[in-house]
Coordinates of C-alpha atoms in Angstrom, one line a residue:
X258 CA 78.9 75.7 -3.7
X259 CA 78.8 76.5 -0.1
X260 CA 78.5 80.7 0.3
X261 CA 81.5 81.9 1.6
X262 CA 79.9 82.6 5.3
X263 CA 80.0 78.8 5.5
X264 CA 83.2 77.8 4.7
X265 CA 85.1 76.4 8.1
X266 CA 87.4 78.3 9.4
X267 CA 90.4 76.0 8.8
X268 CA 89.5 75.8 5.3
X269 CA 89.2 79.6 4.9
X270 CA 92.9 79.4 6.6
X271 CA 94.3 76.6 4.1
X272 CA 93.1 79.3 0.8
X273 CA 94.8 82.0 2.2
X274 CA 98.2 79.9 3.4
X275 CA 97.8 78.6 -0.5
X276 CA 97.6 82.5 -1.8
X277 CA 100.3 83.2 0.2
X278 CA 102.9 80.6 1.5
X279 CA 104.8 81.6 4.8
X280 CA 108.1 80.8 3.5
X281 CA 108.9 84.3 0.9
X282 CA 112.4 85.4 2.0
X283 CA 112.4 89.1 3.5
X284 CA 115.3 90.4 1.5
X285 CA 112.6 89.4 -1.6
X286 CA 109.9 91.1 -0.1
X287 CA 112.3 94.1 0.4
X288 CA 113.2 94.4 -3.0
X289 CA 109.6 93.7 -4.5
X290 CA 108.4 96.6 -2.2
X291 CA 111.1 99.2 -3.7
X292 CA 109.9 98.1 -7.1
X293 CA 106.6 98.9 -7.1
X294 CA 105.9 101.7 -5.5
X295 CA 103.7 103.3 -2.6
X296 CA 100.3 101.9 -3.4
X297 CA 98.4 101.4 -0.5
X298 CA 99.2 99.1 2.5
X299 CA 98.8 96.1 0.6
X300 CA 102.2 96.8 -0.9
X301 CA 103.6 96.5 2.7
X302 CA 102.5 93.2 3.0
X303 CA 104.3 89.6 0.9
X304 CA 103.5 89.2 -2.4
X305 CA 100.1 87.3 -3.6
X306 CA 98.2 88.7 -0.8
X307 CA 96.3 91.4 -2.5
X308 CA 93.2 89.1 -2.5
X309 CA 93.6 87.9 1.0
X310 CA 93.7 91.7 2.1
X311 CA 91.0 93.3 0.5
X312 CA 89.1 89.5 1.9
X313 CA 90.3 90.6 5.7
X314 CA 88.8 94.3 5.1
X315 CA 85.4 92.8 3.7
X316 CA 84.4 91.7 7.2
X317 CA 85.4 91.7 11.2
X318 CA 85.2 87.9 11.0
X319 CA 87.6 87.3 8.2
X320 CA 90.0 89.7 9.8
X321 CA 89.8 87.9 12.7
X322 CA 90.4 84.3 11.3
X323 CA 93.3 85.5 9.3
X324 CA 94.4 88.3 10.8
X325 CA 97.4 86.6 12.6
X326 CA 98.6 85.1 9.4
X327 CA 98.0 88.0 7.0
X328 CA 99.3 90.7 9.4
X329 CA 102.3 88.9 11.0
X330 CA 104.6 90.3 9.2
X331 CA 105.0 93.7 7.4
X332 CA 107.3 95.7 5.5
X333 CA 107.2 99.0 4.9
X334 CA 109.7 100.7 2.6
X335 CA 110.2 103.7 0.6
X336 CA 110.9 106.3 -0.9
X337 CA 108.6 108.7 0.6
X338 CA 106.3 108.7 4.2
X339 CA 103.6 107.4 2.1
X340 CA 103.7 104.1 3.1
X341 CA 104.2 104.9 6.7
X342 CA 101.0 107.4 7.0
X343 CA 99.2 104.4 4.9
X344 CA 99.9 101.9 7.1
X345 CA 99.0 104.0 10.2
X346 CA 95.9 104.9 9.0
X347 CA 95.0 100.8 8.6
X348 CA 95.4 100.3 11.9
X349 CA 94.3 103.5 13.3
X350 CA 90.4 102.6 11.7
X351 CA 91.2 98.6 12.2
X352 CA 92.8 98.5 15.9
X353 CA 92.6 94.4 15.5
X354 CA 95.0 94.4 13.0
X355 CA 97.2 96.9 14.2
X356 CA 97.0 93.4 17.1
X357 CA 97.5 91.1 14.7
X358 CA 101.3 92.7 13.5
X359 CA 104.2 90.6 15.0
X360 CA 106.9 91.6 13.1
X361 CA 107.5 94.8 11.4
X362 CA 110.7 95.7 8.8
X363 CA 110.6 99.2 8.2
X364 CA 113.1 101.2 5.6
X365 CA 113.7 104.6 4.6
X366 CA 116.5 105.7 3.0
X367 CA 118.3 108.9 3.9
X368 CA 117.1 110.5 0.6
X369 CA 113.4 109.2 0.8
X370 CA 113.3 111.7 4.0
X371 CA 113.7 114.6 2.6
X372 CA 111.7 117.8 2.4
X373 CA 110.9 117.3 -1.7
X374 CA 111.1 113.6 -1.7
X375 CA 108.0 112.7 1.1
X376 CA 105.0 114.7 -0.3
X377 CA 102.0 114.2 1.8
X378 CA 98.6 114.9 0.7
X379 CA 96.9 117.9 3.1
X380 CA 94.3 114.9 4.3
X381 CA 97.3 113.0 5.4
X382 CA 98.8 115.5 7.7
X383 CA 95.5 116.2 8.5
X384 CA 95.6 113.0 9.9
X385 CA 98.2 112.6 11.3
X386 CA 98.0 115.7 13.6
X387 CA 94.4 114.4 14.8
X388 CA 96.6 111.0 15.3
X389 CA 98.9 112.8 16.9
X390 CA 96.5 115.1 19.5
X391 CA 95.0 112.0 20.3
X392 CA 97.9 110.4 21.7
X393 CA 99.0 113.3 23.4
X394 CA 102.0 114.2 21.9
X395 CA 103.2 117.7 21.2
X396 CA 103.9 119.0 17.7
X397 CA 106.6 121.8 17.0
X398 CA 105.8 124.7 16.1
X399 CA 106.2 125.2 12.1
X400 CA 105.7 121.8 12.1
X401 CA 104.2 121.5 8.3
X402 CA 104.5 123.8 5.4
X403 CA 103.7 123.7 1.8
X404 CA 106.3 123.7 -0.8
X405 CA 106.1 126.4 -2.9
X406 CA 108.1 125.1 -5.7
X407 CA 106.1 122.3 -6.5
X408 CA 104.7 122.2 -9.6
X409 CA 100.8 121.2 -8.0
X410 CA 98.5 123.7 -7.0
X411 CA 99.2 125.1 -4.0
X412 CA 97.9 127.5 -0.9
X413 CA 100.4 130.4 -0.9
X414 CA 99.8 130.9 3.1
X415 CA 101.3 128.1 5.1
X416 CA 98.7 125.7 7.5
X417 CA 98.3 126.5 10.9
X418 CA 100.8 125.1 13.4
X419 CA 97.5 123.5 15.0
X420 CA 97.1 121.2 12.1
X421 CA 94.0 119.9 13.8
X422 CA 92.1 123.5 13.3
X423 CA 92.4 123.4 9.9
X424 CA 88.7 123.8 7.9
X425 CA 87.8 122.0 4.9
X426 CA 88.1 124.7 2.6
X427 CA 91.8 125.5 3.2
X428 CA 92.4 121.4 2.5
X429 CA 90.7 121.9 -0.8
X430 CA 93.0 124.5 -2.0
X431 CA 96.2 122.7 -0.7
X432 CA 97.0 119.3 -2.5
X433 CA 100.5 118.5 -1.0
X434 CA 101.9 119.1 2.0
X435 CA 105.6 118.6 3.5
X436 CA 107.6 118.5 6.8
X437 CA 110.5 121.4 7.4
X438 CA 112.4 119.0 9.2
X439 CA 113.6 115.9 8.2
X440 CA 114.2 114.6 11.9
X441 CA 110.6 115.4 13.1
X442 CA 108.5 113.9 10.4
X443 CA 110.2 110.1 10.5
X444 CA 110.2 110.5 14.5
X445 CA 106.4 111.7 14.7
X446 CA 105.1 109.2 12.5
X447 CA 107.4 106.0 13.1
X448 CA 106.4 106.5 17.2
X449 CA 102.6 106.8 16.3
X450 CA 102.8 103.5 14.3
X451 CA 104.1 101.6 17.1
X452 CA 101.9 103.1 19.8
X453 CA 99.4 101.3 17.6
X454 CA 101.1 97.7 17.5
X455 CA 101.4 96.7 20.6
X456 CA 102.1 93.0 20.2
X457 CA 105.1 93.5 18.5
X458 CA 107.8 90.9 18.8
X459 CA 110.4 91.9 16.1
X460 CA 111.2 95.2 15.0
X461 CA 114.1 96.1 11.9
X462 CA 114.8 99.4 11.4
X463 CA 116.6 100.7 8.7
X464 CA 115.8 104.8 9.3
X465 CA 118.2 107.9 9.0
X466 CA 119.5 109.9 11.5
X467 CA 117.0 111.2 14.3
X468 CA 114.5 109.1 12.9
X469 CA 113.5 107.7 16.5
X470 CA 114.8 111.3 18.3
X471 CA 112.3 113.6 19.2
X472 CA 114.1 116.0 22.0
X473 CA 118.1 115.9 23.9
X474 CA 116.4 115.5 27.2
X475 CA 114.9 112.8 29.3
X476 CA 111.3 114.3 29.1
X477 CA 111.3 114.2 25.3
X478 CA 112.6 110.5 25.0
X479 CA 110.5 109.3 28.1
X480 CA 107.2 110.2 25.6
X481 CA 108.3 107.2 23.0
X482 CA 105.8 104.2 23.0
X483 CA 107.1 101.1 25.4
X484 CA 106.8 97.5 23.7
X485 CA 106.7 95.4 26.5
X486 CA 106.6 92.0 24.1
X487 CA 109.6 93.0 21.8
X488 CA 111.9 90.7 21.9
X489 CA 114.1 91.3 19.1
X490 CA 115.3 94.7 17.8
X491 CA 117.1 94.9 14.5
X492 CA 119.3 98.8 13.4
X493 CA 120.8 99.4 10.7
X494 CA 121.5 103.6 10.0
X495 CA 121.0 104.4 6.4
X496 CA 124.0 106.2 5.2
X497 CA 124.8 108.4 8.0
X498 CA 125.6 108.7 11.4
X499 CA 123.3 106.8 14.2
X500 CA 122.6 109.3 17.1
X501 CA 123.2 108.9 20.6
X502 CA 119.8 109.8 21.3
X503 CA 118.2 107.2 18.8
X504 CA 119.9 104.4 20.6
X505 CA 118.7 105.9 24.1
X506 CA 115.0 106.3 22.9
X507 CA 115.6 102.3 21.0
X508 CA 116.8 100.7 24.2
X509 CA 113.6 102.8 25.8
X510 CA 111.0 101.4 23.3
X511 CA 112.4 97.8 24.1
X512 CA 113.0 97.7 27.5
X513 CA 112.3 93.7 27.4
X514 CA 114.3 92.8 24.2
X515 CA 117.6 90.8 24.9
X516 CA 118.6 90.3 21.1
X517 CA 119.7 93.1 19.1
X518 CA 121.2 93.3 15.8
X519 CA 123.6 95.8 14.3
X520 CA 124.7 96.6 10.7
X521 CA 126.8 99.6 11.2
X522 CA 129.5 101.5 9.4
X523 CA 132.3 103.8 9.9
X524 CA 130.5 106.6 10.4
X525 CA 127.7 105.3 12.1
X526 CA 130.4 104.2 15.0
X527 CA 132.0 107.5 15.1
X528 CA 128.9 109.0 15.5
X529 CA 128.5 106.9 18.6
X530 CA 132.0 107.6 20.4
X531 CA 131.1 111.3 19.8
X532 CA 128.0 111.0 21.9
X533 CA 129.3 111.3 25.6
X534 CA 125.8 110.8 27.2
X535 CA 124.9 108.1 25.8
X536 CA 124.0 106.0 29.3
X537 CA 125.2 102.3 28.9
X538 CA 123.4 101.1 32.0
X539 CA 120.1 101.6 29.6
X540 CA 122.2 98.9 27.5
X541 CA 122.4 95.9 29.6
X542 CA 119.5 94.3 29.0
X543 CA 121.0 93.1 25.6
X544 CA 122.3 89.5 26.0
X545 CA 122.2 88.5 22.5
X546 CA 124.4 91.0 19.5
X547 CA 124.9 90.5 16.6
X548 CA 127.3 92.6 14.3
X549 CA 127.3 92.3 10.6
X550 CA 128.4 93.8 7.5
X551 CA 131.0 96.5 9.4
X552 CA 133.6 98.1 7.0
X553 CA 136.0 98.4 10.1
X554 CA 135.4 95.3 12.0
X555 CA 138.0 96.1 14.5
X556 CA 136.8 99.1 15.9
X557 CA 133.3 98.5 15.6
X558 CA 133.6 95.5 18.1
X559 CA 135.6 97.1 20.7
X560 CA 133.7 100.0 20.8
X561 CA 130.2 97.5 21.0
X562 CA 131.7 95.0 23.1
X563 CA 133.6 97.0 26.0
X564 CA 131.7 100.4 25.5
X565 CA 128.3 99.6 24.8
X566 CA 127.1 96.4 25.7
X567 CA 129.3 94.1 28.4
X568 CA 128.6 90.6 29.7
X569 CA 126.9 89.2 27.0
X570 CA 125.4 85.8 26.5
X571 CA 125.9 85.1 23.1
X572 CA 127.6 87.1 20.4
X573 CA 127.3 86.6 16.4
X574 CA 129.8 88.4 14.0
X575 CA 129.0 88.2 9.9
X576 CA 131.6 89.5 8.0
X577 CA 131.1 91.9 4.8
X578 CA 132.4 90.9 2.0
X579 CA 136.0 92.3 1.4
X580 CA 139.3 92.0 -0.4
X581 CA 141.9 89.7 0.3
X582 CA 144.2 93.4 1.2
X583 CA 141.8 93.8 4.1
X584 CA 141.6 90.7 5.4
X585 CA 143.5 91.1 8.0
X586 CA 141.2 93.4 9.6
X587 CA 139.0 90.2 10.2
X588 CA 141.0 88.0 12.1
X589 CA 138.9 85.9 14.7
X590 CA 141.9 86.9 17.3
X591 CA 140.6 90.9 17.2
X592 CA 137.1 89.6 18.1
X593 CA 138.0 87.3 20.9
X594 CA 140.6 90.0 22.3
X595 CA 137.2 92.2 22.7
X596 CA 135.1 89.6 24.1
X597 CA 137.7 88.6 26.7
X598 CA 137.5 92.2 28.6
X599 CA 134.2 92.1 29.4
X600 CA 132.0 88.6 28.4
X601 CA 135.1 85.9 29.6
X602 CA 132.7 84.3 32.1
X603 CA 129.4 85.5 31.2
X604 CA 130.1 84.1 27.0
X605 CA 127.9 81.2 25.8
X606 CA 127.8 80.6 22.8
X607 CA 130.0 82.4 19.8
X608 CA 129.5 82.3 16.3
X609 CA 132.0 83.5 13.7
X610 CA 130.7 84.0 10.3
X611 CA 133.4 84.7 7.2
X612 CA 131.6 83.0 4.8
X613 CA 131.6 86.3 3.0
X614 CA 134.7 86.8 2.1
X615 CA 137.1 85.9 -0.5
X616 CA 139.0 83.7 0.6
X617 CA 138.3 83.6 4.4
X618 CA 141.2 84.6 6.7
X619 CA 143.1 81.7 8.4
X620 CA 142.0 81.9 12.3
X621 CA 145.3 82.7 13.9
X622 CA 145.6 80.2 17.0
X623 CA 144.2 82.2 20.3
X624 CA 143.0 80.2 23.6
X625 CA 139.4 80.3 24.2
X626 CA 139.9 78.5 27.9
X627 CA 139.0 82.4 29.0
X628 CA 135.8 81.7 28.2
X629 CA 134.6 79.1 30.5
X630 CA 131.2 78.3 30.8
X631 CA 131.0 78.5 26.8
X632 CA 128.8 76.1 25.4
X633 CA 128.0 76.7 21.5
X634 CA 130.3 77.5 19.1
X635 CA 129.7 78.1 15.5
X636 CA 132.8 78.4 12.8
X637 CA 132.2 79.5 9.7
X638 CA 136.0 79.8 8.1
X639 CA 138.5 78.2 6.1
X640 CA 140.4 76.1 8.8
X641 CA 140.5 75.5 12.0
X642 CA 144.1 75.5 11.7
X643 CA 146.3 78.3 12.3
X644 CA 150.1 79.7 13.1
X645 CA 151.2 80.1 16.7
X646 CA 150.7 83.8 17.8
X647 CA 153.4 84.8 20.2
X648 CA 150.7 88.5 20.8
X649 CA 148.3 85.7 22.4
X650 CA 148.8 86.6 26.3
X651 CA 148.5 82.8 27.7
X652 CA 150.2 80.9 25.1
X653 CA 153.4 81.9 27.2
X654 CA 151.9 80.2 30.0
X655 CA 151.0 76.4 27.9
X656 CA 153.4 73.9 28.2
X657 CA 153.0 73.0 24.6
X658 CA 151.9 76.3 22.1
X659 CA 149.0 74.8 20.4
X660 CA 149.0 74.6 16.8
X661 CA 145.5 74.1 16.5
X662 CA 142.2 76.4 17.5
X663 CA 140.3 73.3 18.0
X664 CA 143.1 72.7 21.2
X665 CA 141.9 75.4 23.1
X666 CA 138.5 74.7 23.5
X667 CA 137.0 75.0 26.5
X668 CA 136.0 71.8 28.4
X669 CA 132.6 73.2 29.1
X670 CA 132.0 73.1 24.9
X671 CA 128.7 70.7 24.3
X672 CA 127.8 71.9 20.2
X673 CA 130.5 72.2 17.6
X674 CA 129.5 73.6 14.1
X675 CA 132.1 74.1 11.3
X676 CA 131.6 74.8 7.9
X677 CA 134.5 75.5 6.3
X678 CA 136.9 73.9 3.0
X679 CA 139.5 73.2 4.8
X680 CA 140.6 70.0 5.9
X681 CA 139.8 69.2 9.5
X682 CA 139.7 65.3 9.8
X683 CA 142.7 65.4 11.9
X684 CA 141.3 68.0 14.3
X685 CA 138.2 65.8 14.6
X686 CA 139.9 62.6 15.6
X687 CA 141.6 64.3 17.7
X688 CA 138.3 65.0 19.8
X689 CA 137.0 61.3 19.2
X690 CA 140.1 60.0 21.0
X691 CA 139.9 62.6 23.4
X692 CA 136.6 62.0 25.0
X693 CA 137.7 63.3 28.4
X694 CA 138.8 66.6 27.3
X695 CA 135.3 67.6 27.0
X696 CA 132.8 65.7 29.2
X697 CA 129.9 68.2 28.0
X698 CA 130.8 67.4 23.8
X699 CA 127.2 65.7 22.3
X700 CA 126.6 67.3 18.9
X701 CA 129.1 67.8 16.3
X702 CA 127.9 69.2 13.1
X703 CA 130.5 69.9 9.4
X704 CA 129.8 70.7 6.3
X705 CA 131.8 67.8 4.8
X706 CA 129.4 64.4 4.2
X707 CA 133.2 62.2 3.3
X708 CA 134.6 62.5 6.7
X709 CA 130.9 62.6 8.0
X710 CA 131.1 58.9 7.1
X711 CA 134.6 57.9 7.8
X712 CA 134.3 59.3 11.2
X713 CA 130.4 58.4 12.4
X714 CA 131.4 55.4 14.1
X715 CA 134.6 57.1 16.4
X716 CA 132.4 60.0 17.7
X717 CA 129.3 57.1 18.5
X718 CA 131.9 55.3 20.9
X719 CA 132.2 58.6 22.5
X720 CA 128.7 59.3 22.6
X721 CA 129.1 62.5 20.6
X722 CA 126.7 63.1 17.4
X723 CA 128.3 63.8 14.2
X724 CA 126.3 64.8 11.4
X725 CA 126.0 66.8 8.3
X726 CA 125.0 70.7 9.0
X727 CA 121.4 71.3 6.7
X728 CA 122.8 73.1 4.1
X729 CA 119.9 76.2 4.7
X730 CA 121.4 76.1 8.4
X731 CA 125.1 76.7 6.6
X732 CA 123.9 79.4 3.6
X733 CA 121.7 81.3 6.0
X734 CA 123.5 84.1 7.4
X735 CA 122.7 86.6 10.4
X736 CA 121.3 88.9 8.6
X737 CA 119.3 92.1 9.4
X738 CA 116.0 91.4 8.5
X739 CA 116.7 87.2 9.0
X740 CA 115.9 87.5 12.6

């Protein structure tokens, strides 16, 4: 057998695509990552890659072969920094990897931030303060401390505030060390990581509050690290209220990203509204949202759609899963209402996604003609069928009310996707025998193969597709870390 210096490169690529196939779910990975614990970077990284990785370390060649498919994707999670300061110190000795990262998930839970549950070793903050000095970003005073009630050995005098001054001798007496403030340590670290990854294309964030705050003015936030090839920017606040000053310093790390995803909450909105300064020019270049899993639907999207973000290309709401008492929170009618302010001519494509709840609400009928140059619409309820709605402000203006959502499409529509239970055969002959009510109509895709096949023929006359929707394209979801 060939030594392993000999093997081609593509074979040396097939092994590790075999140790470690690209498909593993990120919810999985998530979840497998909570299990086991802080245990070096390799933890960060999919499952079955524990050979490949300590293979990249072994020599600059390997790491460069398959560095783009080892390192593509990480995710770091708690409880703890651990993993954070682990991860930085990979690609603070290994800059190429640090390249190699395209997309990094990173978790920590508003617990896993506290003072007694993120215990660093003394060589860790060691580190990071020479990480820190390097990159030229100032530390607080009282920045670290040792905890005197844990049950390790400990130095009874605190480490200088100079962390970087600190001798040998002092490290050996001191075996853990801790942040005083919860805010600083997440913020110090999590901006040093990404000053190191700077070919980043997708960034989820599920962090506490302040985690991306370092200061309330403009020469504080102006220090954060800028990603000039993010494209995508996933938040999701963990348990508590999401700062005004963490969505400034976001939309200032990602000043090229146009798709952003938000899982908030009630509080997490409220915490918005009560931040006046929040500057919603710093907010436009956000095209693409999508909302999911809000617990109060309703004010969540006007507040996103006419306070934060305005004329937006496309907009994606997933529905948490609720009762049937609170369904009427999610009619489509509140989310259209929201969308018409501000997005009526700007709107291209819309997807609604209730395939959460139990049972899906019945889309009241509300005219979509507002939104004319709309081109992809997505459906994901029980009917398209739905009771006249005398609230609706143009129905008072149609000749006829329409009974039907799938009557006030505008002609400008060219996809259709439904996936719902209900039965729509009607509504779609109704747009095979109407081929001049929309000129633009090619693809048509349902969930239902029956009337796939009884109807094929009728939409081919009118040059429109039909076809089956593939059923991973109907159970996938937007979800936050399913960029």
């Amino acid at each position: 057998m060939a030594p392993i210096d000999r093997i081609h490169e593509e074979l040396i690529l097939m092994i590790c695509r075999f140790l470690h196939p690209a498909n593993v779910q990120m919810d999985q990975v998530y979840a497998n990552n909570a299990e086991k614990g802080d245990n070096g970077i390799r933890r960060a990284l999919r499952p079955g890659w524990t050979d490949v990785f300590f293979f990249s370390l072994a020599n600059k060649k390997y790491r460069r072969i398959i560095g783009n498919d080892l390192y593509h994707t990480v995710s770091v999670h708690g409880p703890g920094l651990r993993p954070l300061v682990s991860l930085l110190r990979l690609v603070t000795k290994k800059p190429d990897i640090g390249i190699a990262v395209k997309r990094l998930h990173l978790g920590l839970g508003p617990n896993g931030t506290t003072v007694k549950a993120a215990p660093l070793n003394a060589y860790d903050a060691l580190f990071i303060g020479q990480v820190a000095a390097a990159a030229e970003l100032p530390c607080p005073k009282h920045m670290w401390r040792i905890l005197k009630n844990h049950n390790r050995r400990v130095n009874k005098n605190p480490l200088s505030s100079r962390i970087t001054n600190v001798k040998n001798a002092e490290l050996d007496k001191t075996e853990f060390m801790h942040y005083t403030s919860g805010t600083v340590r997440a913020s110090l670290i999590v901006r040093l990581l990404l000053r190191k990854l700077k070919n980043l294309e997708q960034l989820g964030c599920a962090l506490p509050h302040g985690a991306f705050s370092w200061g309330d003015d403009d020469d504080q936030l102006n220090l954060g690290p800028r990603l000039l090839r993010l494209t995508t920017l996933a938040v999701r606040p963990a348990g508590c209220q999401f700062s005004g000053n963490d969505l400034n310093a976001l939309s200032r790390l990602a000043t090229h990203a146009t798709c952003l995803y938000l899982q908030p909450s009630d509080f997490s909105m409220s915490g918005l509204e009560m931040t006046p300064h929040i500057r919603q020019t710093t907010f436009l270049q956000f095209s693409n949202i999508v909302l999911c899993g809000a617990t109060n639907p309703i004010a969540a999207i006007c507040y996103v759609t006419a306070g934060l973000f305005k004329n937006l290309l496309a907009f994606t709401y997933v529905s948490s899963p609720v009762s049937p008492a609170h369904a009427a929170m999610l009619l489509p009618r509140n989310i259209i209402q929201s969308l018409v302010s501000h997005s009526a001519t700007s709107l291209r494509s819309l997807c609604l996604d209730y395939s959460g709840c139990c049972p899906p609400p019945q889309p009241v009928a509300y005219s979509l003609r507002w939104f004319v140059h709309m081109r992809n619409l997505r459906l994901h309820i029980s009917t398209f069928r739905g009771a006249y709605d005398p609230a609706v402000p143009d129905s008072k203006n149609e000749p006829t009310n329409p009974s039907r959502v799938i009557e006030t499409l505008p002609p400008s529509i060219e996809r259709l996707c439904f996936t719902g239970q209900g039965d729509i055969e009607d509504d779609l002959e109704w747009i095979a025998e109407s081929p001049t009510r929309f000129p633009n109509l090619c693809h048509v895709e349902i969930s239902d193969p029956d009337v796939v096949n009884r109807l094929a023929q009728k939409f081919a006359k009118a040059n429109v597709v039909l076809s089956l929707v593939k059923l991973q394209a109907h159970v996938r979801k937007a979800s936050l870390w399913g960029f």
